[in-house]
Amino acid sequence: MAEGLVHVKRALVSVFDKQGIDVLGPALARHGVTVLSTGGTAAALRKAGVPVVDVQDVTKWPEMLGGRVKTLHPAIHGGLLANRKEEQHLKELADLNIEPIDMVISNLYPFEKTVASGKGFEDCIEMIDIGGPTMVRAAAKNCDSVAVVTSPDQYEAVLAEMDKTGGALSVATRRKLAAKAFTRTCEYDAAVAAYMTKETTPDQAVSSRLYVQGGALRYGANPHQSPASYASVLGHALPFRVVNGQPGYINLMDALNAWQLVRELNSALDLPAAASFKHVSPAGAAVATPLSAQLAKAYEVDPSTLSDQALAYVRARGADPLSSYGDFVAISGVVDESTARLLQFEVSDGIIASGFEPAALEILKAKKKGRYLILEGNLKYAAPADEVKEVFGVALTQIRNTATITPDLVNSKVVTKQSIHQEALRDLVVATIAVKYTQSNSVCYAAEGQVIGVGAGQQSRVDCVKLAGRKVDTWRARTHPKVLNLKFKAGVKKQARINARVAYISNDMTPQEKTHWEELFEEVPEPLTMEESREWAASFKNVSLSSDAFFPFRDNIDQAAKHGVAFVTQPGGSVQDDTVIEACDEYGMAMSFTGTRLFHH
C-alpha cells in the first residue's frame, strides 16, 4: 500500500439528505466495502441493491426513543476512534470483538432549514442532531485512520480517488475532509446556540458567522502588522478571484469598496463606470460621457482612441490625479486593450474588473515587474445580509447598506423652487453613489458624469464642502489656457507634469520649491492670478453636490455656491432644513431630500 493510503473496508452511512445515495452505495459495494447503516438510509441503500448491515446488529441494541439513539454505542465509536498505529487500541478492539470503521458518511438533520421555515420550538428542537455530529467529530478526530464525508457534493471526488487507488483514500484527502467536517459541526452548533439564545433571551444574540480562509495578504495595514490574511464567510464564495499578484490589506479594502461603487453606478445609469480609490475613499469616479477638447487636453488623452470603458477610467483618474497616484482601479465591465494601454503607464497598485481581454491582461501583468495586483470581480456574487467589523476585540454587527441610489430616489422630493434636469440627475447619482463609499463625513461634487471633488472623513461637514470645493476649483483651472499651454521640458514625466500644474494653480510654493519647479519648463510661465482663476471658474455652472448626511447649517450652501453648485441632494432631517432650503432658493439652486443617510466607516 502506498504511504498514507488507507483502504476503506467498512463504512457507516447514515444521512438525512439522501441525494446521490443511489450512486454512492453501489460504488462502495463495487470496491468490496461493507456498509453499515440505519433506518431510512439502510432502506434507500437496499433499494439501490446494496447489501447493508444494520447498525443495531453491530451494537446488539435496537434503535431507541423514536430514533434518538442509534449509533451512540462503544461498538460504533470504538471502531471510529481506535488509532490504527496504537497496538493497545487494536488489541482492545480485538478483545471486545469490535471491528474498525474506515469511513463515515453522514449529513446532519436540517436544523437551520427547520428554523428558517418558521416552525415552533418543539419541531426545531427535534431537528437537533446528536448522533450525527458525534460520529462526524469522532471520525474527523481520527482522520489519519478514518475518512469522513459530510455532504453529497463530496461524493464524486471521493469515489474518483477510490477508483484510482483501488478503494483507498490518501491522508491528505482524509485530513481535508476532516477540516470540512469540523467546520460543518462548528457551524451547526453555532446555529443551535444562536436559536436557543434568541428563544430564551431575546435581547441577546449569538453570531453564527464562520469564515473560510481565502489566502495570505502581503501584510496588514502596515508592514509590521504581519501575518495577515483574508477569508470568505462560510457559505459564500469570495467576490473576487486573484488573477495576478498578492493583495495587501488596504488593497482589498479599496478593491471591495470600489467594486461595489462601479457596479452600482453601472446599474443605476446603464453606462460603463470606473473608480479610482485611495485609502478607502474614491479619489474619482465616473461614467462614460464624451470629453470636451479642453478636458481631453488637460487629461492628456486622444478621445478618438478611447473605448467607452476607457473613457470612464480617464474621467475617474482625471478627477484628482494628484490623489490618484498609487490608486486602486475598479472597472465595471471587461478591461479592453484601450483601457489597459492607459493604465500601462500610470502609477497604480491594482485593478478589479469583471473581466480582461487577453491582450489587456498581458499588458497589465507586465506592470510593477509582474507584481501588479489583478482581481476579477464576481458579477454573480451575493453578499451576506449583515456585515461584521471587529475593533479592539469588539465585534460590531449591522445590516449591510443596501440602499439603492437611482435617479428616482434623487428626484423623489425636490424641496426648492428650482427643479432638477436630466443631466443633473445623472451627476447627482454619480455623486451620491460616490459618497456612499467615501469615509464619513463626506460630500462629493460632480459634473459631466464624473466626480470633480471629494471631501472625505472630516469631523465638520462644512470643512468637507470646503475641502472638496478646493479640488473642484483645481479641476476647473486645469483647463485654463495658461495651464494647458505650459511648456514643459522634454522628458518630464506625466506625474511630475500633474504635480507641477497643481502647484501652478495653487500658487502657494515656497521660494525653494519654486526654484525646483521652474527647472521643469522651457519657459518659466507667468503666474496664474487669483483674478484669472476666479474669472475662469465663473464660467462653469451646473455643478452637482451630494452629502452623505443632512446639512446642519446654511454655511454649507454658501460655500457650495462659490464653486458653481446648482443642484444639491442630501438626506434632509435637520432642524435647520428650512434655513438650508431658503439658502438654496437665494442662490437659485435646486435641492432634493432623499431621506437616506449614507454614512460609511
C-alpha positions as a printed Julia matrix, in Angstrom:
601×3 Matrix{Float64}:
   0.0    0.0     0.0
   1.31   3.45   -0.85
   2.32   5.59    2.14
  -0.67   7.43    3.63
  -3.3    5.37    1.81
  -5.97   3.61    3.85
  -8.3    1.16    2.14
 -11.95   1.57    3.02
 -13.2   -1.83    4.19
 -16.12  -0.78    6.4
 -18.22   2.36    6.02
 -21.03   3.68    8.19
 -23.62   5.53    6.1
 -26.33   7.5     7.93
 -27.67  10.54    6.08
 -30.71  12.77    6.27
 -30.19  14.15    2.75
 -30.27  11.06    0.56
 -29.28  12.85   -2.63
 -26.72  10.74   -4.52
 -27.04   7.74   -2.23
 -28.17   5.59   -5.16
 -24.78   6.24   -6.81
 -22.64   6.22   -3.68
 -23.9    2.92   -2.28
 -23.32   0.79   -5.39
 -19.88   2.39   -5.85
 -18.86   1.38   -2.33
 -20.18  -2.12   -2.95
 -18.06  -2.42   -6.12
 -14.98  -1.78   -4.0
 -16.0   -4.54   -1.61
 -16.86  -2.14    1.22
 -19.07  -3.49    3.99
 -21.79  -0.89    4.51
 -23.31  -0.29    7.97
 -26.45   1.81    8.09
 -29.57   2.85    9.98
 -33.28   3.33    9.36
 -34.25   5.22    6.23
 -30.71   5.28    4.89
 -30.49   1.48    5.09
 -33.8    1.19    3.24
 -32.6    3.54    0.48
 -29.37   1.59    0.08
 -31.17  -1.72   -0.13
 -33.49  -0.23   -2.75
 -30.33   0.62   -4.75
 -29.25  -3.04   -4.49
 -26.57  -2.54   -1.86
 -26.09  -5.2     0.88
 -26.41  -3.47    4.27
 -25.53  -4.46    7.82
 -27.93  -2.79   10.26
 -26.19  -0.82   13.0
 -28.36  -2.48   15.64
 -26.93  -5.83   14.58
 -23.49  -4.43   15.34
 -24.41  -2.77   18.65
 -26.77  -5.59   19.72
 -29.13  -2.85   20.83
 -32.26  -1.71   18.98
 -32.82   1.89   17.95
 -34.34   3.69   20.95
 -36.5    6.68   21.77
 -38.01   7.08   18.34
 -34.6    7.04   16.66
 -32.87   9.47   19.03
 -30.38   6.74   19.99
 -28.95   4.69   17.13
 -25.18   4.99   16.83
 -24.24   6.16   20.34
 -22.53   2.92   21.35
 -18.95   1.7    22.03
 -19.24  -0.81   19.18
 -19.52   2.17   16.82
 -17.33   4.77   18.48
 -14.65   2.3    19.42
 -14.41   1.38   15.75
 -14.2    5.07   14.82
 -11.75   6.31   17.43
  -9.2    3.5    17.51
  -5.8    4.74   16.39
  -4.54   2.14   13.92
  -0.93   2.95   14.86
  -1.52   2.1    18.54
  -1.16  -1.64   19.22
  -3.03  -1.33   22.51
  -6.02   0.25   20.7
  -6.12  -2.6    18.21
  -5.76  -5.19   20.99
  -8.7   -3.69   22.88
 -10.85  -3.81   19.73
  -9.96  -7.46   19.23
 -10.65  -8.32   22.89
 -14.08  -6.63   22.7
 -14.88  -8.04   19.26
 -15.19  -4.54   17.74
 -14.25  -4.05   14.08
 -12.66  -0.79   12.86
 -14.74   1.57   10.73
 -12.8    3.25    7.92
 -15.34   5.77    6.68
 -18.33   7.74    7.98
 -20.79   9.25    5.53
 -23.2   11.46    7.45
 -25.01  14.7     6.77
 -26.9   16.23    9.65
 -30.55  16.86   10.4
 -31.59  20.1     8.66
 -31.8   22.25   11.79
 -31.12  25.58   10.0
 -33.8   24.91    7.38
 -36.31  23.94   10.05
 -35.7   27.21   11.92
 -35.94  29.19    8.67
 -39.28  27.55    7.88
 -40.79  29.22   10.95
 -41.72  26.02   12.76
 -42.23  26.03   16.51
 -39.77  25.32   19.3
 -40.56  21.6    19.68
 -40.17  20.93   15.94
 -36.87  22.81   15.85
 -35.5   21.01   18.91
 -36.33  17.64   17.31
 -34.09  18.62   14.38
 -31.02  19.0    16.62
 -28.84  16.1    15.54
 -26.91  14.33   18.32
 -25.64  11.04   16.92
 -24.6   12.52   13.57
 -22.27  15.25   14.89
 -20.84  12.8    17.43
 -19.9   10.33   14.68
 -18.61  13.09   12.44
 -16.39  14.55   15.14
 -15.07  11.12   16.15
 -14.17  10.27   12.55
 -12.66  13.7    11.95
 -10.51  13.46   15.07
  -9.17  10.11   13.87
  -8.72  11.33   10.28
  -5.37   9.59    9.79
  -7.31   6.33   10.05
 -10.88   7.27    9.1
 -12.44   9.3     6.27
 -15.49  11.45    6.99
 -17.83  12.65    4.24
 -20.39  15.29    5.27
 -22.02  16.45    2.03
 -23.33  14.88   -1.19
 -21.19  17.3    -3.18
 -18.1   15.45   -1.88
 -19.19  12.04   -3.21
 -17.87  12.44   -6.73
 -14.31  13.39   -5.73
 -14.12  10.72   -3.01
 -15.31   7.96   -5.35
 -12.96   9.15   -8.1
  -9.97   8.81   -5.77
 -11.13   5.39   -4.61
 -11.46   4.27   -8.24
  -7.94   5.48   -8.93
  -6.39   3.79   -5.87
  -8.4    0.58   -5.76
 -10.61   1.62   -2.86
  -8.23   3.73   -0.74
  -8.04   7.39    0.28
  -4.86   9.4     0.9
  -4.02  11.04    4.19
  -4.21  14.46    2.51
  -7.78  13.77    1.38
  -8.81  12.45    4.78
  -7.41  15.5     6.56
  -9.14  17.89    4.14
 -12.41  16.05    4.67
 -11.88  16.28    8.43
 -11.35  20.03    8.24
 -14.62  20.41    6.37
 -16.34  18.14    8.87
 -15.24  20.22   11.86
 -16.3   23.38   10.01
 -19.72  21.86    9.47
 -20.22  20.79   13.09
 -18.98  24.18   14.29
 -21.46  25.93   12.02
 -24.2   23.57   13.17
 -23.52  24.13   16.87
 -23.37  27.9    16.35
 -26.76  27.83   14.62
 -28.26  25.88   17.51
 -26.69  28.25   20.06
 -28.0   31.3    18.19
 -31.52  29.85   18.03
 -31.61  28.8    21.69
 -30.3   32.18   22.82
 -32.86  34.02   20.73
 -35.67  31.84   22.09
 -34.66  32.12   25.72
 -33.03  35.57   25.87
 -34.49  37.7    23.06
 -32.44  40.78   23.99
 -29.2   38.89   23.35
 -27.77  37.47   20.16
 -25.16  34.87   19.25
 -23.34  35.19   15.94
 -23.21  32.03   13.87
 -20.79  33.52   11.35
 -17.82  31.39   10.35
 -15.05  32.09    7.89
 -13.16  30.04    5.34
  -9.53  31.0     4.73
  -9.11  32.7     1.36
  -5.41  33.46    1.22
  -2.46  35.32    2.7
  -2.02  39.08    2.47
   1.38  40.66    1.95
   0.84  42.35    5.31
  -1.85  44.23    7.21
  -2.5   47.97    7.18
   1.23  48.45    7.94
   4.23  46.22    7.18
   4.76  45.37   10.84
   1.18  44.0    11.05
   2.05  40.58    9.73
   0.99  37.86    9.19
  -2.34  38.91    7.7
  -4.94  37.07    5.68
  -8.39  37.29    4.12
 -11.31  34.89    4.35
 -14.81  34.41    2.97
 -17.96  33.99    5.02
 -18.83  30.3     5.2
 -21.44  29.54    2.56
 -20.41  32.48    0.38
 -17.76  32.45   -2.31
 -15.23  35.27   -2.43
 -16.44  38.24   -4.52
 -13.2   38.18   -6.49
 -10.55  35.91   -7.94
  -6.85  36.77   -7.77
  -5.54  36.73  -11.33
  -2.1   38.19  -10.68
  -0.07  39.43   -7.73
  -0.67  39.16   -3.99
  -3.13  41.53   -2.3
  -2.42  43.66    0.72
  -4.89  44.66    3.42
  -5.55  48.17    2.08
  -5.6   46.84   -1.5
  -8.62  44.69   -0.65
 -10.33  47.43    1.35
 -10.04  49.69   -1.69
 -10.9   46.98   -4.21
 -14.03  45.74   -2.46
 -15.45  49.22   -1.92
 -14.53  50.38   -5.42
 -16.05  47.25   -7.0
 -19.35  47.88   -5.26
 -19.28  51.52   -6.35
 -18.77  50.84  -10.06
 -21.34  48.02  -10.07
 -23.91  50.39   -8.59
 -23.03  53.2   -11.0
 -23.36  50.86  -13.95
 -26.68  49.5   -12.65
 -28.14  52.94  -11.86
 -27.16  54.68  -15.11
 -26.58  51.82  -17.56
 -23.2   53.26  -18.55
 -19.66  51.89  -18.22
 -18.28  53.04  -14.88
 -14.86  53.36  -13.28
 -13.41  54.43   -9.96
 -10.0   55.43   -8.64
  -9.7   54.53   -4.96
  -7.13  55.67   -2.43
  -7.14  54.83    1.27
 -10.71  53.53    1.31
 -12.3   56.54   -0.4
 -12.72  57.42   -4.06
 -10.31  59.98   -5.47
 -12.53  59.86   -8.56
 -15.46  58.0   -10.05
 -17.22  58.39  -13.37
 -19.42  57.0   -16.09
 -18.58  57.18  -19.78
 -19.54  60.58  -21.19
 -17.84  62.5   -24.05
 -14.8   64.65  -23.29
 -14.53  68.26  -24.42
 -11.39  69.2   -26.33
 -10.17  71.23  -23.35
 -10.68  68.41  -20.87
  -9.09  65.87  -23.21
  -6.01  68.09  -23.39
  -5.97  68.51  -19.61
  -6.2   64.74  -19.19
  -3.55  64.24  -21.91
  -5.63  61.79  -23.97
  -6.88  61.46  -27.52
 -10.63  60.73  -27.28
 -10.64  59.03  -30.68
  -8.53  56.2   -29.25
 -10.76  55.56  -26.21
 -13.37  52.87  -25.8
 -16.34  53.72  -23.58
 -14.78  51.79  -20.69
 -11.5   53.65  -21.2
 -13.4   56.93  -21.26
 -14.95  56.18  -17.87
 -11.5   55.36  -16.49
  -9.95  58.56  -17.9
 -12.64  60.61  -16.19
 -12.26  58.74  -12.89
  -8.47  59.09  -12.86
  -8.64  62.66  -14.12
 -10.84  63.95  -11.29
  -7.93  64.35   -8.86
  -4.78  62.8   -10.37
  -2.67  64.09   -7.51
  -4.65  61.93   -5.09
  -4.96  59.04   -7.57
  -1.2   58.44   -7.59
  -0.8   54.82   -6.45
  -4.53  54.14   -6.55
  -6.63  51.02   -6.89
  -8.77  50.98  -10.02
 -12.23  49.5   -10.47
 -13.84  48.92  -13.87
 -17.48  47.87  -14.18
 -17.02  45.91  -17.4
 -14.32  43.97  -19.22
 -10.95  45.71  -19.43
 -10.06  46.1   -23.1
  -6.73  46.95  -24.66
  -7.66  50.63  -24.9
  -8.11  50.82  -21.11
  -5.03  48.71  -20.4
  -2.86  50.98  -22.55
  -3.91  53.94  -20.38
  -3.17  52.02  -17.19
   0.16  50.8   -18.53
   1.99  53.98  -17.62
   0.0   55.12  -14.57
   1.31  54.55  -11.05
  -1.32  52.22   -9.65
  -1.38  49.36   -7.14
  -4.0   47.2    -8.8
  -7.31  46.76  -10.57
 -10.59  44.92  -10.14
 -12.91  44.37  -13.1
 -15.49  41.9   -14.35
 -13.03  40.5   -16.87
  -9.97  41.14  -19.03
  -9.39  40.77  -22.75
  -6.27  38.6   -23.37
  -4.22  41.48  -24.8
  -5.22  43.74  -21.92
  -4.29  41.1   -19.37
  -0.81  40.7   -20.82
  -0.24  44.45  -20.63
  -1.38  44.63  -17.01
   0.58  41.56  -15.92
   3.76  43.31  -17.03
   3.22  46.26  -14.65
   5.32  46.55  -11.49
   7.71  43.86  -12.74
   4.87  41.34  -12.82
   3.55  42.14   -9.33
   0.6   44.32  -10.39
  -2.46  43.12   -8.5
  -5.25  41.99  -10.83
  -8.59  40.86   -9.42
 -11.53  39.52  -11.37
 -14.78  40.56   -9.73
 -17.63  38.09   -9.48
 -20.73  39.66  -11.03
 -22.96  36.92   -9.58
 -21.71  37.37   -6.03
 -24.42  37.9    -3.42
 -23.12  39.33   -0.16
 -24.41  38.22    3.25
 -27.28  40.3     4.59
 -25.22  41.53    7.54
 -21.62  42.57    7.98
 -19.25  42.4    10.94
 -16.33  44.64   11.83
 -14.02  43.87   14.74
 -12.34  46.73   16.6
 -10.14  46.18   19.67
 -11.69  42.79   20.3
 -15.27  44.02   19.94
 -17.37  42.76   17.02
 -19.85  45.28   15.6
 -22.65  43.8    13.5
 -25.06  45.64   11.24
 -27.24  45.05    8.22
 -25.23  45.76    5.06
 -26.01  49.11    3.42
 -28.27  48.03    0.57
 -29.75  51.47   -0.09
 -30.25  51.71   -3.86
 -29.36  55.07   -5.39
 -31.36  55.84   -8.54
 -32.46  58.95  -10.43
 -35.95  58.4    -9.0
 -34.63  58.45   -5.42
 -32.62  61.61   -6.07
 -35.6   63.33   -7.67
 -38.27  61.98   -5.31
 -38.6   65.06   -3.09
 -37.46  68.38   -4.56
 -37.82  70.99   -1.8
 -36.76  74.17   -3.63
 -38.31  76.45   -6.22
 -35.93  75.15   -8.88
 -36.23  71.63  -10.31
 -33.53  69.15  -11.31
 -32.93  68.48  -15.0
 -31.85  65.18  -16.55
 -28.09  65.73  -16.76
 -28.06  66.95  -13.18
 -29.9   63.8   -12.1
 -27.12  61.73  -13.66
 -24.46  63.76  -11.87
 -26.3   63.62   -8.55
 -26.5   59.83   -8.86
 -22.74  59.69   -9.55
 -22.03  61.94   -6.56
 -24.4   60.09   -4.22
 -23.1   56.62   -5.05
 -19.58  58.0    -4.57
 -20.36  59.36   -1.08
 -21.93  56.01   -0.19
 -18.41  54.56   -0.4
 -16.49  57.55    0.99
 -15.27  57.72    4.59
 -17.68  59.96    6.52
 -18.32  62.81    6.96
 -18.3   63.25    3.21
 -19.57  65.3     0.32
 -18.98  64.91   -3.39
 -19.16  67.38   -6.27
 -19.86  66.03   -9.77
 -20.2   67.36  -13.31
 -20.3   65.86  -16.79
 -20.86  62.37  -15.39
 -17.78  62.37  -13.17
 -16.65  63.22   -9.68
 -14.74  66.51   -9.6
 -14.15  66.91   -5.88
 -14.41  64.68   -2.8
 -14.32  65.83    0.8
 -13.81  62.75    2.97
 -13.52  61.97    6.65
 -13.85  65.46    8.11
 -15.44  65.99   11.51
 -17.14  69.19   10.3
 -19.4   68.98    7.27
 -18.6   72.49    6.12
 -14.92  71.51    6.1
 -15.87  68.65    3.76
 -17.58  71.17    1.48
 -14.55  73.49    1.55
 -12.0   70.7     1.02
 -13.91  69.22   -1.92
 -14.56  72.72   -3.25
 -10.85  73.44   -3.47
 -10.47  70.27   -5.54
 -13.3   71.45   -7.8
 -11.5   74.76   -8.37
  -8.28  72.93   -9.2
 -10.11  70.61  -11.59
 -11.58  73.61  -13.42
  -8.31  75.54  -13.52
  -6.58  72.6   -15.21
  -8.43  73.59  -18.4
  -7.39  77.27  -18.21
  -5.44  78.23  -21.35
  -2.39  79.19  -19.29
  -2.34  75.74  -17.67
  -2.96  73.87  -20.91
  -0.12  75.75  -22.6
   2.59  75.25  -20.0
   5.8   74.41  -21.87
   7.48  71.52  -20.09
  10.97  70.37  -20.94
  11.25  67.13  -22.87
  11.46  64.09  -20.61
   9.36  65.46  -17.72
   7.2   62.53  -16.64
   3.42  62.65  -16.53
   3.05  62.64  -12.75
   5.63  65.41  -12.47
   3.61  67.43  -15.0
   0.44  66.81  -12.97
   2.12  67.91   -9.74
   3.6   70.98  -11.45
   0.21  72.07  -12.82
  -1.43  71.75   -9.4
   1.41  73.75   -7.82
   0.99  76.42  -10.53
  -2.76  76.61   -9.93
  -2.38  76.69   -6.13
   0.29  79.41   -6.33
   1.47  78.75   -2.78
   5.01  77.49   -3.37
   7.89  78.29   -1.05
  10.86  80.06   -2.67
  12.9   76.85   -2.61
  10.02  74.84   -4.06
   9.5   77.41   -6.8
  13.18  77.23   -7.8
  12.91  73.46   -8.41
   9.52  73.93  -10.09
  10.89  76.43  -12.62
  13.51  73.89  -13.72
  10.73  71.79  -15.29
   9.94  74.35  -18.01
  11.48  75.51  -21.25
   9.96  78.9   -20.45
   9.06  79.91  -16.9
   5.35  80.69  -17.09
   3.7   83.86  -15.92
   1.66  83.35  -12.73
  -1.99  82.42  -12.92
  -3.51  85.21  -10.88
  -6.36  84.78   -8.42
  -8.47  87.09  -10.59
  -7.84  84.95  -13.66
  -8.76  81.79  -11.76
 -11.95  83.35  -10.43
 -12.95  84.64  -13.85
 -12.34  81.22  -15.38
 -14.23  79.44  -12.61
 -17.2   81.79  -13.0
 -17.82  80.41  -16.48
 -18.53  76.92  -15.04
 -22.07  76.28  -13.83
 -24.41  73.36  -13.21
 -22.23  71.53  -10.7
 -23.99  68.9    -8.57
 -23.3   68.29   -4.87
 -24.29  65.31   -2.72
 -23.88  64.93    1.03
 -23.93  61.67    2.98
 -25.93  63.31    5.82
 -28.0   66.45    6.32
 -26.55  69.95    6.21
 -26.74  71.29    9.76
 -26.35  74.96    8.74
 -26.69  77.14    5.65
 -22.93  77.82    5.61
 -22.56  74.61    3.59
 -24.74  76.08    0.85
 -22.91  79.41    0.99
 -19.61  77.6     0.47
 -21.02  75.37   -2.28
 -22.23  78.44   -4.18
 -18.61  79.57   -4.55
 -17.92  76.51   -6.71
 -20.73  76.72   -9.23
 -23.15  74.35   -7.49
 -26.63  74.48   -8.99
 -28.0   71.13   -7.79
 -27.89  69.58   -4.34
 -29.11  66.32   -2.85
 -28.98  65.31    0.79
 -30.96  63.15    3.23
 -32.68  66.05    4.99
 -33.91  65.82    8.56
 -32.05  68.69   10.2
 -33.8   71.21   12.46
 -32.22  73.74   10.09
 -33.78  72.26    6.92
 -35.94  75.36    6.32
 -32.94  77.67    6.61
 -30.92  75.49    4.23
 -33.8   75.44    1.71
 -34.04  79.24    1.9
 -30.3   79.49    1.2
 -30.68  77.3    -1.9
 -33.55  79.45   -3.14
 -31.46  82.58   -2.63
 -28.75  81.14   -4.9
 -31.21  79.68   -7.41
 -30.13  76.12   -6.55
 -32.35  73.07   -6.84
 -32.24  70.71   -3.87
 -33.82  67.34   -3.14
 -34.15  65.26    0.01
 -33.54  61.53   -0.35
 -34.39  60.58    3.23
 -31.41  58.19    3.13
 -28.3   58.8     5.21
 -25.16  57.2     3.79
 -22.5   57.2     6.48
 -19.61  54.88    5.68
 -16.94  53.81    8.18
